[in-house]
mmCIF file with all atom_site columns, N, CA and C in Angstrom:
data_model
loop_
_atom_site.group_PDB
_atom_site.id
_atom_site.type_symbol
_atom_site.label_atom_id
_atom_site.label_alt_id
_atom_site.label_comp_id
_atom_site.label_asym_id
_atom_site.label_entity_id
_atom_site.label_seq_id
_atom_site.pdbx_PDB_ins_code
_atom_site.Cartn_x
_atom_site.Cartn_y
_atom_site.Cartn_z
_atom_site.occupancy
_atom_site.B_iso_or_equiv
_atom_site.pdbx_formal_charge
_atom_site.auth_seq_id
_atom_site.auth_comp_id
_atom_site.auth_asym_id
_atom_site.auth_atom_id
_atom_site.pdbx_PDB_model_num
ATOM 1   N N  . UNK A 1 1  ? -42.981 8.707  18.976  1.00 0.00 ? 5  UNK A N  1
ATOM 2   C CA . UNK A 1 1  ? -42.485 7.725  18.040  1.00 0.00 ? 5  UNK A CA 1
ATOM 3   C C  . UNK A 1 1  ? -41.419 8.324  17.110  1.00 0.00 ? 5  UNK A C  1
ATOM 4   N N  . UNK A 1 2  ? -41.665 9.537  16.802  1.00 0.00 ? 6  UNK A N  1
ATOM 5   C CA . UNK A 1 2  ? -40.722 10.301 16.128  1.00 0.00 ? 6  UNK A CA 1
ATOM 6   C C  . UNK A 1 2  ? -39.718 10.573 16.927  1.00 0.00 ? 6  UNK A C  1
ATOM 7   N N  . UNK A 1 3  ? -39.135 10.632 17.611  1.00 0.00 ? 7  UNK A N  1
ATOM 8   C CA . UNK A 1 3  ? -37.763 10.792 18.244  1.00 0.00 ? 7  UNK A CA 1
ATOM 9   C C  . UNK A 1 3  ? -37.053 9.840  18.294  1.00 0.00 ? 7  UNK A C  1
ATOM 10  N N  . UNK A 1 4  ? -37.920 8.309  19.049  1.00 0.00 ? 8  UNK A N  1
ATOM 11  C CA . UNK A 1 4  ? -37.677 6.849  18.089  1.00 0.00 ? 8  UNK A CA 1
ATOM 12  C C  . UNK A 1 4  ? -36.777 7.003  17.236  1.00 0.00 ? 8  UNK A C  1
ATOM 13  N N  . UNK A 1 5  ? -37.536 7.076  16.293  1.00 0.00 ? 9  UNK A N  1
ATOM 14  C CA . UNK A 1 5  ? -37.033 6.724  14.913  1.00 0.00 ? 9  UNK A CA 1
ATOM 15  C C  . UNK A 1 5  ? -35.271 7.551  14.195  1.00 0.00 ? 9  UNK A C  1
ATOM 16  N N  . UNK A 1 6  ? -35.241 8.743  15.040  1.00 0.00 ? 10 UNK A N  1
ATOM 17  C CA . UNK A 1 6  ? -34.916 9.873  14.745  1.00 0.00 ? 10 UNK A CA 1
ATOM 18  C C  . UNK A 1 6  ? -33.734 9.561  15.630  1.00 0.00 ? 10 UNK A C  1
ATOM 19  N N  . UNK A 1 7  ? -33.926 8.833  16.790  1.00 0.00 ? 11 UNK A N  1
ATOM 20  C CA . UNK A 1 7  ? -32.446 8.742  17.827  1.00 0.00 ? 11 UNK A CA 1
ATOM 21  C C  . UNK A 1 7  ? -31.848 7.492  17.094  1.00 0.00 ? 11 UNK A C  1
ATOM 22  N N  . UNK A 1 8  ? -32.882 6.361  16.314  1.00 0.00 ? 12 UNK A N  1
ATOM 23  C CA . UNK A 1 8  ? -32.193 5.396  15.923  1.00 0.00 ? 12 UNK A CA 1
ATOM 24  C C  . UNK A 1 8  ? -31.391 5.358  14.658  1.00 0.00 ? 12 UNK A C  1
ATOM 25  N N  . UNK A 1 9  ? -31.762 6.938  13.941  1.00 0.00 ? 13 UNK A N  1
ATOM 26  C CA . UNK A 1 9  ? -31.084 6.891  12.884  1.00 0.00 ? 13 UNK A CA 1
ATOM 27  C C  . UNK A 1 9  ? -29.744 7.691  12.910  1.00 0.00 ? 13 UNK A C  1
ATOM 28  N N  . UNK A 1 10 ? -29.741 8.763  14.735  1.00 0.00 ? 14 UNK A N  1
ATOM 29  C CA . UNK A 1 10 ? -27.982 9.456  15.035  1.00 0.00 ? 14 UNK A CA 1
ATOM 30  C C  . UNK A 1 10 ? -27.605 7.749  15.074  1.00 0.00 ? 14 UNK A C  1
ATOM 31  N N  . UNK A 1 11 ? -28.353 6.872  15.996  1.00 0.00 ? 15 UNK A N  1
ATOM 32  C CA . UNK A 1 11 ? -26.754 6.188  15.892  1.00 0.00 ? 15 UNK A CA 1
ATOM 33  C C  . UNK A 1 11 ? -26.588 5.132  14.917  1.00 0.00 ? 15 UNK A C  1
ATOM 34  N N  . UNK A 1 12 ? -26.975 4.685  13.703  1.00 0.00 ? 16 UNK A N  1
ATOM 35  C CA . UNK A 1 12 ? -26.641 4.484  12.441  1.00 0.00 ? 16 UNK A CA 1
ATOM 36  C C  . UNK A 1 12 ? -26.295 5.301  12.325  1.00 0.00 ? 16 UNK A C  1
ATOM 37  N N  . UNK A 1 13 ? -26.165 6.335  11.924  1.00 0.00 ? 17 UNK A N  1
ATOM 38  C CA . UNK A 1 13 ? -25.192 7.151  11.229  1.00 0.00 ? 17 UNK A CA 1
ATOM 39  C C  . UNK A 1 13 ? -24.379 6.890  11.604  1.00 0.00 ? 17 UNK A C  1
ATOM 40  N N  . UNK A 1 14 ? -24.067 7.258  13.420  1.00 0.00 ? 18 UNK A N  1
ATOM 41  C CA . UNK A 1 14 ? -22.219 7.518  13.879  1.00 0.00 ? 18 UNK A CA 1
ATOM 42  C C  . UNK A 1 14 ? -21.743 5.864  13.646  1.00 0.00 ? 18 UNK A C  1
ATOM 43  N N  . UNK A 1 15 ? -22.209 4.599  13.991  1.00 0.00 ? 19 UNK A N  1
ATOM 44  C CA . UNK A 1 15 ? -21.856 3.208  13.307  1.00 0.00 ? 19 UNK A CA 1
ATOM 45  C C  . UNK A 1 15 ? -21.475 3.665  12.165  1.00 0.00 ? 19 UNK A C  1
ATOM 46  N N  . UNK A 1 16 ? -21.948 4.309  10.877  1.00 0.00 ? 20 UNK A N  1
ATOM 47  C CA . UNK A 1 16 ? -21.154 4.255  9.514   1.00 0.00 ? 20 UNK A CA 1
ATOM 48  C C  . UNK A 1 16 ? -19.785 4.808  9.666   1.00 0.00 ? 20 UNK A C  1
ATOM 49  N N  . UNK A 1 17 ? -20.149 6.237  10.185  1.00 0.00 ? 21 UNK A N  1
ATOM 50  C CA . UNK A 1 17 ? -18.678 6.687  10.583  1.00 0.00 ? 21 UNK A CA 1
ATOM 51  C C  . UNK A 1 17 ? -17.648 6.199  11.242  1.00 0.00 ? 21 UNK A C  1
ATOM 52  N N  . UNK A 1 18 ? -17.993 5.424  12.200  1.00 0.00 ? 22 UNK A N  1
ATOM 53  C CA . UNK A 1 18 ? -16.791 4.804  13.131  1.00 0.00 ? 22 UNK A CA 1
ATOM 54  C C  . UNK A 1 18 ? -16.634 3.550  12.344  1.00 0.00 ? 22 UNK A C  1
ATOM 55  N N  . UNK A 1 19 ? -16.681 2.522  11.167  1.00 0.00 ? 23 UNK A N  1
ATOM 56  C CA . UNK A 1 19 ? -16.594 1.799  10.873  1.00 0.00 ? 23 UNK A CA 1
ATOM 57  C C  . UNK A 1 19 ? -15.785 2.130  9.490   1.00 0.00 ? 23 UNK A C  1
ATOM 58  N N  . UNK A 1 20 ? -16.405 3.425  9.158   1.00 0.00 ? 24 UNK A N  1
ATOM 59  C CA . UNK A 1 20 ? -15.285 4.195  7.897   1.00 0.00 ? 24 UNK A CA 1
ATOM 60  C C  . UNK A 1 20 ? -14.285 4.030  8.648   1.00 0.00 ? 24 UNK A C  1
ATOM 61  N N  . UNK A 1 21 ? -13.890 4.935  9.423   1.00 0.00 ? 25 UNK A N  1
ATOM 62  C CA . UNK A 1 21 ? -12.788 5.209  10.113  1.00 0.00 ? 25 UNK A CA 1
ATOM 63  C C  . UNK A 1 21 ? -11.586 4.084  10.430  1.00 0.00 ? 25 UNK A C  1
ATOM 64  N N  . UNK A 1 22 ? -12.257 3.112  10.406  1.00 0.00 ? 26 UNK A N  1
ATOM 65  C CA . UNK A 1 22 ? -11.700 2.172  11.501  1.00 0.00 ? 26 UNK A CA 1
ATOM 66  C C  . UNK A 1 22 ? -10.883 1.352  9.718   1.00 0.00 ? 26 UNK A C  1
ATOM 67  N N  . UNK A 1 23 ? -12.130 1.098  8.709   1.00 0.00 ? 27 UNK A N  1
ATOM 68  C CA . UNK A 1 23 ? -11.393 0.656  7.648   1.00 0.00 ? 27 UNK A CA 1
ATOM 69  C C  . UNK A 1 23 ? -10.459 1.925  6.790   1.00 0.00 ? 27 UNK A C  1
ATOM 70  N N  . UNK A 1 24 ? -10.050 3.005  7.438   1.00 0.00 ? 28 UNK A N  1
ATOM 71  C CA . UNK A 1 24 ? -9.202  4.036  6.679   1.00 0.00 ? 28 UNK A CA 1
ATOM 72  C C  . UNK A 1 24 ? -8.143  4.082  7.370   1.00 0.00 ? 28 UNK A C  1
ATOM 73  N N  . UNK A 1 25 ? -7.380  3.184  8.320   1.00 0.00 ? 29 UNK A N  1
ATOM 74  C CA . UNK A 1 25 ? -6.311  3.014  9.265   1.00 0.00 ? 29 UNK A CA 1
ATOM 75  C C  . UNK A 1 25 ? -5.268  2.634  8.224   1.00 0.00 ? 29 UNK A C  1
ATOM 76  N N  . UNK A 1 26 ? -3.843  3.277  8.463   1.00 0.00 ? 30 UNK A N  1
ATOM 77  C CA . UNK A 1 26 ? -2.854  2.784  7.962   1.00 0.00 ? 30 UNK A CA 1
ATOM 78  C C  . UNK A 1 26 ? -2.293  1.556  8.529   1.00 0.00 ? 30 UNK A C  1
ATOM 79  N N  . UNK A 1 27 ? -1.503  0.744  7.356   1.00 0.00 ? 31 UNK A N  1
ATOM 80  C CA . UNK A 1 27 ? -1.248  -0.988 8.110   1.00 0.00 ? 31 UNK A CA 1
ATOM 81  C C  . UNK A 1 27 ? 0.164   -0.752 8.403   1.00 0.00 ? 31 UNK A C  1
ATOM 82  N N  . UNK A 1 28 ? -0.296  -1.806 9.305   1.00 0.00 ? 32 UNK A N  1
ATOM 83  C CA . UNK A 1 28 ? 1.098   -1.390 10.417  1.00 0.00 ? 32 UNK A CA 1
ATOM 84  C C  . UNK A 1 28 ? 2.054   -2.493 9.761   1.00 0.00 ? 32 UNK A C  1
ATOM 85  N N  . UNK A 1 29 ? 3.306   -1.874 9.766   1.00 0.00 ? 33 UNK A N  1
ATOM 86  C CA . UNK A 1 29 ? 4.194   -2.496 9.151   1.00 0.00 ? 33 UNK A CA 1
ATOM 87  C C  . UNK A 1 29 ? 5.459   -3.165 10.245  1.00 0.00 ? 33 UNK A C  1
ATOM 88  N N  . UNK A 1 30 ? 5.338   -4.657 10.432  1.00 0.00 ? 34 UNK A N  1
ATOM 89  C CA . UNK A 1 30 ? 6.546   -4.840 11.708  1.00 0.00 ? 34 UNK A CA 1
ATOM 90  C C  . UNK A 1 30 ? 7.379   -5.336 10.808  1.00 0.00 ? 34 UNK A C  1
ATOM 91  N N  . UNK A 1 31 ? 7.505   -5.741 9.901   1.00 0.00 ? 35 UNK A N  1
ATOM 92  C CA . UNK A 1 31 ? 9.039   -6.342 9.048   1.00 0.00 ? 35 UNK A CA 1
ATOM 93  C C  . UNK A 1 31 ? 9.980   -5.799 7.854   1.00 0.00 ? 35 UNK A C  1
ATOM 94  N N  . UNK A 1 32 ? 11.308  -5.161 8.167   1.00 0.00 ? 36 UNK A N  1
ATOM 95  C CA . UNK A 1 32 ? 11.932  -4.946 6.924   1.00 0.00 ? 36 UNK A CA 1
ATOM 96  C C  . UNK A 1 32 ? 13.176  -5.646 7.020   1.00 0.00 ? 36 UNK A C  1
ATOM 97  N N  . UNK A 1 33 ? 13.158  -5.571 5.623   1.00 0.00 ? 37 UNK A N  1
ATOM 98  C CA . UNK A 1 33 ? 14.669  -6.326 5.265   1.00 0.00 ? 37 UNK A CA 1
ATOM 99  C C  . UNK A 1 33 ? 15.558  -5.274 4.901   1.00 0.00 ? 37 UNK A C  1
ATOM 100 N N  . UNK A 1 34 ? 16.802  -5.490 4.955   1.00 0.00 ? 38 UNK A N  1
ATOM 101 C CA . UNK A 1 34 ? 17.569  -4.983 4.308   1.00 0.00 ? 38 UNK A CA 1
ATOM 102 C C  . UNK A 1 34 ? 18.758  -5.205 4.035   1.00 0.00 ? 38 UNK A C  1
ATOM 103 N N  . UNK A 1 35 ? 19.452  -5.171 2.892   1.00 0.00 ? 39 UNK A N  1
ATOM 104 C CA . UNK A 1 35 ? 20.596  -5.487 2.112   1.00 0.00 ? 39 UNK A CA 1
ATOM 105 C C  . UNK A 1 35 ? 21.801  -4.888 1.955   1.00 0.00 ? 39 UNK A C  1
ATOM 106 N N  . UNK A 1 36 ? 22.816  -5.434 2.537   1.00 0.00 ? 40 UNK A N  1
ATOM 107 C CA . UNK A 1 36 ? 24.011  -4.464 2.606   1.00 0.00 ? 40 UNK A CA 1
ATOM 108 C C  . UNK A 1 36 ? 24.017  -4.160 0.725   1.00 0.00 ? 40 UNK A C  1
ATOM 109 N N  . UNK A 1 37 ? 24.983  -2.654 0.824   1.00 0.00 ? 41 UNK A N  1
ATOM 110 C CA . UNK A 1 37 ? 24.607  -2.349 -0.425  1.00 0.00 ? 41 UNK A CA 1
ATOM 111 C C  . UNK A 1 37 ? 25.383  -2.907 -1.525  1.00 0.00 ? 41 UNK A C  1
ATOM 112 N N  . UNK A 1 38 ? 26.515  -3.845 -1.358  1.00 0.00 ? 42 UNK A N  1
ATOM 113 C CA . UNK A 1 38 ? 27.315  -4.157 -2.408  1.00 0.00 ? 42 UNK A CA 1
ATOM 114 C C  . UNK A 1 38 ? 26.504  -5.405 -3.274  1.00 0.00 ? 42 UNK A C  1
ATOM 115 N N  . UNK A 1 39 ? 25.962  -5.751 -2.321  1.00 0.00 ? 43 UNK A N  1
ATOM 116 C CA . UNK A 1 39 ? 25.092  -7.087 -2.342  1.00 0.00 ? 43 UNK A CA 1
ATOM 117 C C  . UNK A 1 39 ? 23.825  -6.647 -3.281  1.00 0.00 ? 43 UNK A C  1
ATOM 118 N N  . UNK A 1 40 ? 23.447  -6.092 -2.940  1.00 0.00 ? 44 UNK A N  1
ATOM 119 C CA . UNK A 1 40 ? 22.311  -4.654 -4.140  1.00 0.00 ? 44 UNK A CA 1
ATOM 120 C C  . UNK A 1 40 ? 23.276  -4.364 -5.481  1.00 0.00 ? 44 UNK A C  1
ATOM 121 N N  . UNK A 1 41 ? 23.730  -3.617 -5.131  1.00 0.00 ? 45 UNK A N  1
ATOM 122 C CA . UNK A 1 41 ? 24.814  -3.321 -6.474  1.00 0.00 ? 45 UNK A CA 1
ATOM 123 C C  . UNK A 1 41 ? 25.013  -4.541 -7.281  1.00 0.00 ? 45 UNK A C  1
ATOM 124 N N  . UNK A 1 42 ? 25.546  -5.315 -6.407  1.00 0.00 ? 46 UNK A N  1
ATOM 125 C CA . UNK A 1 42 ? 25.812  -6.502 -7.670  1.00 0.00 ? 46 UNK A CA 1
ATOM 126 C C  . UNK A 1 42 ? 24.662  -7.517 -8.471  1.00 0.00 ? 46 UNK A C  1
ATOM 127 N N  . UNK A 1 43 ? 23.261  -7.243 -7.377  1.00 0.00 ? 47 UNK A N  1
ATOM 128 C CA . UNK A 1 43 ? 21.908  -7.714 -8.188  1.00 0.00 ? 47 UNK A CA 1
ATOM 129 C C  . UNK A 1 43 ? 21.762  -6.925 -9.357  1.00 0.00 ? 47 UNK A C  1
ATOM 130 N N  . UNK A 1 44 ? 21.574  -5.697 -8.902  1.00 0.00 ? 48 UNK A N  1
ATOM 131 C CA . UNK A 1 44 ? 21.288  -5.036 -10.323 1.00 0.00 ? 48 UNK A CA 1
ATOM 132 C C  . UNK A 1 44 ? 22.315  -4.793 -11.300 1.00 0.00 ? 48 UNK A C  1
ATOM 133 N N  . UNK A 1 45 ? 23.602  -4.861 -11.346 1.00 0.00 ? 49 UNK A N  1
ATOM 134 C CA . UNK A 1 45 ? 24.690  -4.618 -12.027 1.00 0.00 ? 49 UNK A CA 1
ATOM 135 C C  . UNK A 1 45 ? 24.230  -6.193 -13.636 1.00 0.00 ? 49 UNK A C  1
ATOM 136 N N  . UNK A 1 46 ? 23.299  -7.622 -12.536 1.00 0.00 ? 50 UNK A N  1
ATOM 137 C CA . UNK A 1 46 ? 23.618  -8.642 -13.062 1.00 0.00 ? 50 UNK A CA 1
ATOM 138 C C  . UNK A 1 46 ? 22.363  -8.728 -13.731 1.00 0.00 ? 50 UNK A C  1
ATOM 139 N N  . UNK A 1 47 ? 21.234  -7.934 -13.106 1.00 0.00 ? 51 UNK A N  1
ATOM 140 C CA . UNK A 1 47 ? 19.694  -8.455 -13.527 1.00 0.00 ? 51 UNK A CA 1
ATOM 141 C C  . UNK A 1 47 ? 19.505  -7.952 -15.176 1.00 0.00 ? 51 UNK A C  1
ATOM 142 N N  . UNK A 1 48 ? 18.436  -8.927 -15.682 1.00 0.00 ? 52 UNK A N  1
ATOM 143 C CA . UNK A 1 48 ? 18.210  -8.535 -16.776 1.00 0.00 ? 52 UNK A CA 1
ATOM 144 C C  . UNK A 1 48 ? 17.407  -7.429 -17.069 1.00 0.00 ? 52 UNK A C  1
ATOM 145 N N  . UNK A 1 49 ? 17.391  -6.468 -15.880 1.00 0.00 ? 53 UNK A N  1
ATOM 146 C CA . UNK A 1 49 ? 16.924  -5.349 -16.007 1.00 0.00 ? 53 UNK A CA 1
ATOM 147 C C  . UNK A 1 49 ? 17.256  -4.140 -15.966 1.00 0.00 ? 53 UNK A C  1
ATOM 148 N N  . UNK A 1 50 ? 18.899  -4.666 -16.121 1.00 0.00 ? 54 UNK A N  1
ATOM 149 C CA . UNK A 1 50 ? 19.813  -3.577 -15.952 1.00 0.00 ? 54 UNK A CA 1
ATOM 150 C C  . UNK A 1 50 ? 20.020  -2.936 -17.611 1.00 0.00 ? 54 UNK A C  1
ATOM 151 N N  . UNK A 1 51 ? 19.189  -3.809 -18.328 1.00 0.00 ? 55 UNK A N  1
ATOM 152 C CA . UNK A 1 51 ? 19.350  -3.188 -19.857 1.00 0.00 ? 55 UNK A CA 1
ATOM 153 C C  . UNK A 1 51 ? 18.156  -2.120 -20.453 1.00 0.00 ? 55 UNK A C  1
ATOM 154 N N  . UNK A 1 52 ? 17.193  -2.029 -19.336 1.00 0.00 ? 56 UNK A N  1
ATOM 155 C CA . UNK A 1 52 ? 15.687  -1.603 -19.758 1.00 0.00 ? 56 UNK A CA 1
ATOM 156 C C  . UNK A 1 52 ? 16.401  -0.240 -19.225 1.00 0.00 ? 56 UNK A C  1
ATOM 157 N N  . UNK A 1 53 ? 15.752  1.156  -20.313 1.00 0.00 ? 57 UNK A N  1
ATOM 158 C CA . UNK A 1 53 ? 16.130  2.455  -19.880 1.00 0.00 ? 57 UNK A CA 1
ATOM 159 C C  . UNK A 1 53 ? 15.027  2.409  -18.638 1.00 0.00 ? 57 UNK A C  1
ATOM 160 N N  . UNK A 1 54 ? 15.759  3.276  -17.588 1.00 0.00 ? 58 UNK A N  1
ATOM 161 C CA . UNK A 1 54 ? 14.726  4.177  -16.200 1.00 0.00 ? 58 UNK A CA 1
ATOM 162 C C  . UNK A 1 54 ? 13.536  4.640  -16.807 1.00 0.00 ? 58 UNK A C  1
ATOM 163 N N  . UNK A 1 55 ? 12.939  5.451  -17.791 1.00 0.00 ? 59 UNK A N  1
ATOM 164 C CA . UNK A 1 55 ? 11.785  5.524  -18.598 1.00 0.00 ? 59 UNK A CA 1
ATOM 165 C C  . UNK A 1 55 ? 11.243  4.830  -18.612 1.00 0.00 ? 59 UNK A C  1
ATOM 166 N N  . UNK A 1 56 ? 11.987  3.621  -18.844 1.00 0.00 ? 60 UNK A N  1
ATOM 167 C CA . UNK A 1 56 ? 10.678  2.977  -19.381 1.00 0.00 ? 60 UNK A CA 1
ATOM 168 C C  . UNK A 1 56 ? 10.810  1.568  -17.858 1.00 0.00 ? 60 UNK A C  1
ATOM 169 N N  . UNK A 1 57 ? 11.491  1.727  -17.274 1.00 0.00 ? 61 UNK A N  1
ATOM 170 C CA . UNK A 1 57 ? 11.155  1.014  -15.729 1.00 0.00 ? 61 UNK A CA 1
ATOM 171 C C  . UNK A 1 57 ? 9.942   2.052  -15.025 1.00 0.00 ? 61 UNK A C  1
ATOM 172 N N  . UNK A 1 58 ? 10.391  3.410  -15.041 1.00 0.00 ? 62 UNK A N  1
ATOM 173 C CA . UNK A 1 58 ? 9.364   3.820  -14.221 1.00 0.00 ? 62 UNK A CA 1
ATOM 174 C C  . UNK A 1 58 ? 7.986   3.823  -15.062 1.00 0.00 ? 62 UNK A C  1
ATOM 175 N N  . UNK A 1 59 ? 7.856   3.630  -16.239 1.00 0.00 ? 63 UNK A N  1
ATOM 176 C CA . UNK A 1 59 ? 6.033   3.808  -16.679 1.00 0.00 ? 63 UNK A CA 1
ATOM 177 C C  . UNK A 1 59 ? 5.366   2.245  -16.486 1.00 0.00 ? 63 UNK A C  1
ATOM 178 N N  . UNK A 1 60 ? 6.651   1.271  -16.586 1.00 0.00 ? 64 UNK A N  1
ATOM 179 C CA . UNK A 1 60 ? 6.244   0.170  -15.733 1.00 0.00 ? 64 UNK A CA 1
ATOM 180 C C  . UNK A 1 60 ? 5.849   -0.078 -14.252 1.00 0.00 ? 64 UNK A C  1
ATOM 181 N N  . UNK A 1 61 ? 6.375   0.176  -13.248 1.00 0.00 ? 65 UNK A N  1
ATOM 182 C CA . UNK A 1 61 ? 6.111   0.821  -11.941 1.00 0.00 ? 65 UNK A CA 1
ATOM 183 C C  . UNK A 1 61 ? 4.930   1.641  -11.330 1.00 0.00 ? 65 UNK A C  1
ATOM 184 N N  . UNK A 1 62 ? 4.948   2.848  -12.141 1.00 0.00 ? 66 UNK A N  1
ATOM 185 C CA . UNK A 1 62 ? 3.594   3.067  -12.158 1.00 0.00 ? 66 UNK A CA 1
ATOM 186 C C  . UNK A 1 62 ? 2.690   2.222  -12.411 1.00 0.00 ? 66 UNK A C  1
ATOM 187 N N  . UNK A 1 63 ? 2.257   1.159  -13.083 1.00 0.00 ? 67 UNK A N  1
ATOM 188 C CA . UNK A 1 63 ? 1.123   0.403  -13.036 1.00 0.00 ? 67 UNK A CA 1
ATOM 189 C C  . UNK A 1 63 ? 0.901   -0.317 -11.860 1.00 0.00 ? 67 UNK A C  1
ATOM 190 N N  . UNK A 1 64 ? 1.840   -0.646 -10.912 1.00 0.00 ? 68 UNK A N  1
ATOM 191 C CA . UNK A 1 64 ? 1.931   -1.798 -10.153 1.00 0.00 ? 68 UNK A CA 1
ATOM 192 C C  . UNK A 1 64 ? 0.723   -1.128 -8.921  1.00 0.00 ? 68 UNK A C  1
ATOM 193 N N  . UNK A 1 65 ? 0.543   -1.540 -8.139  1.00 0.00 ? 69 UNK A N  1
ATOM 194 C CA . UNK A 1 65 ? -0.427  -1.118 -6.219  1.00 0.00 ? 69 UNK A CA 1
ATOM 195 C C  . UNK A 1 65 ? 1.021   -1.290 -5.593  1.00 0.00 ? 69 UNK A C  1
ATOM 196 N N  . UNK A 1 66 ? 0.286   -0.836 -4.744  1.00 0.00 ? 70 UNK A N  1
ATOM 197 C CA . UNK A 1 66 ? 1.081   -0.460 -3.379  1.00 0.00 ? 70 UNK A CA 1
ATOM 198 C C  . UNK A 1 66 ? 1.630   -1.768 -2.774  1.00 0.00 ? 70 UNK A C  1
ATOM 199 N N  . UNK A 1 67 ? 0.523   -2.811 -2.881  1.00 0.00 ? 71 UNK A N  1
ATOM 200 C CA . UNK A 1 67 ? 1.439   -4.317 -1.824  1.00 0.00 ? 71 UNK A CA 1
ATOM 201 C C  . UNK A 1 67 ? 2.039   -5.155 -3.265  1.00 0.00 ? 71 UNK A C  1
ATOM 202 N N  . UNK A 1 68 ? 1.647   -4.327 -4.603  1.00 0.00 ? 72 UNK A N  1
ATOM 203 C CA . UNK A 1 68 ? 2.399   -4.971 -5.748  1.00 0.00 ? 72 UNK A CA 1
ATOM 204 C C  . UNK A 1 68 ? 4.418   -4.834 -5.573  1.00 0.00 ? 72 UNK A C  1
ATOM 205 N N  . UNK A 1 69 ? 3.862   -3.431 -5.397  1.00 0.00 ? 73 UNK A N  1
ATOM 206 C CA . UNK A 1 69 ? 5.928   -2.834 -5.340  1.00 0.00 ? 73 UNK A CA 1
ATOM 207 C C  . UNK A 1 69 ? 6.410   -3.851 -4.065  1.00 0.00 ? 73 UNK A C  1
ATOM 208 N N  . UNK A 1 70 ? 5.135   -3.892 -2.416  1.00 0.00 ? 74 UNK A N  1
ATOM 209 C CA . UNK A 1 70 ? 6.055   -4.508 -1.494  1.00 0.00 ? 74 UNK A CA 1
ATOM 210 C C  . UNK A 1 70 ? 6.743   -5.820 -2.018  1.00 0.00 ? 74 UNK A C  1
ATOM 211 N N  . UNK A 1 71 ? 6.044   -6.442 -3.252  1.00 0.00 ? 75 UNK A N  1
ATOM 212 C CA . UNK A 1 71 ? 6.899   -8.042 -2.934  1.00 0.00 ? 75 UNK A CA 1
ATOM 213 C C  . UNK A 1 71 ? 7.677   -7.852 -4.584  1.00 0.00 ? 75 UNK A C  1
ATOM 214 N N  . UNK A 1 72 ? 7.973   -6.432 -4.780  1.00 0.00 ? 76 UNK A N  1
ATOM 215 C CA . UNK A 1 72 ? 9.146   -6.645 -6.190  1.00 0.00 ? 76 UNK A CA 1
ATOM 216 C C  . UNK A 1 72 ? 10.151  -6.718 -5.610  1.00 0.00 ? 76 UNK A C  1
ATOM 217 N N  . UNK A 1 73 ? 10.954  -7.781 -6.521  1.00 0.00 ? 77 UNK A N  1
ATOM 218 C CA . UNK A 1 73 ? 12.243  -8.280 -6.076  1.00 0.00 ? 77 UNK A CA 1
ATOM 219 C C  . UNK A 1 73 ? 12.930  -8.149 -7.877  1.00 0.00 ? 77 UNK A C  1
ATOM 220 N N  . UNK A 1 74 ? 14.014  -7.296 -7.796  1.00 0.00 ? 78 UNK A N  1
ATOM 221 C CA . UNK A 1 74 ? 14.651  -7.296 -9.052  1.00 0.00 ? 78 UNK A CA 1
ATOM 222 C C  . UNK A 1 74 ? 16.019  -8.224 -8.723  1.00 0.00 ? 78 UNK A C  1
#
């Protein structure tokens, strides 16, 4: 009965592990955009964020997540 118990708990275990694993996958990314650069230049040349010092954009930035930055649009 003890081996039972003992084989049913290797494979719970390896289930936790392969289910970690499986939720620690990087997401696959199929779509980018991108902007010729004059077209860039002239967003930010116009945005009202062209008046905020880099200091203090980046301690803003830092707060944001990761799929926060994907959908910033300045």
């Amino acid at each position: 009965m003890e081996h039972f118990t003992s084989s049913l708990k290797e494979n719970e275990d390896d289930s936790d592990v392969e289910s970690i694993e499986s939720k620690a996958s990087p997401p696959n990314i199929t779509w980018q955009h991108t902007w010729p650069f004059n077209e860039t230049e002239n967003a930010l040349t116009q945005s009202v964020f062209a008046r905020i010092p880099s200091e203090i954009m980046l301690r803003i930035f830092k707060l944001f997540s990761v799929p926060d930055l994907c959908n910033v649009s300045l």
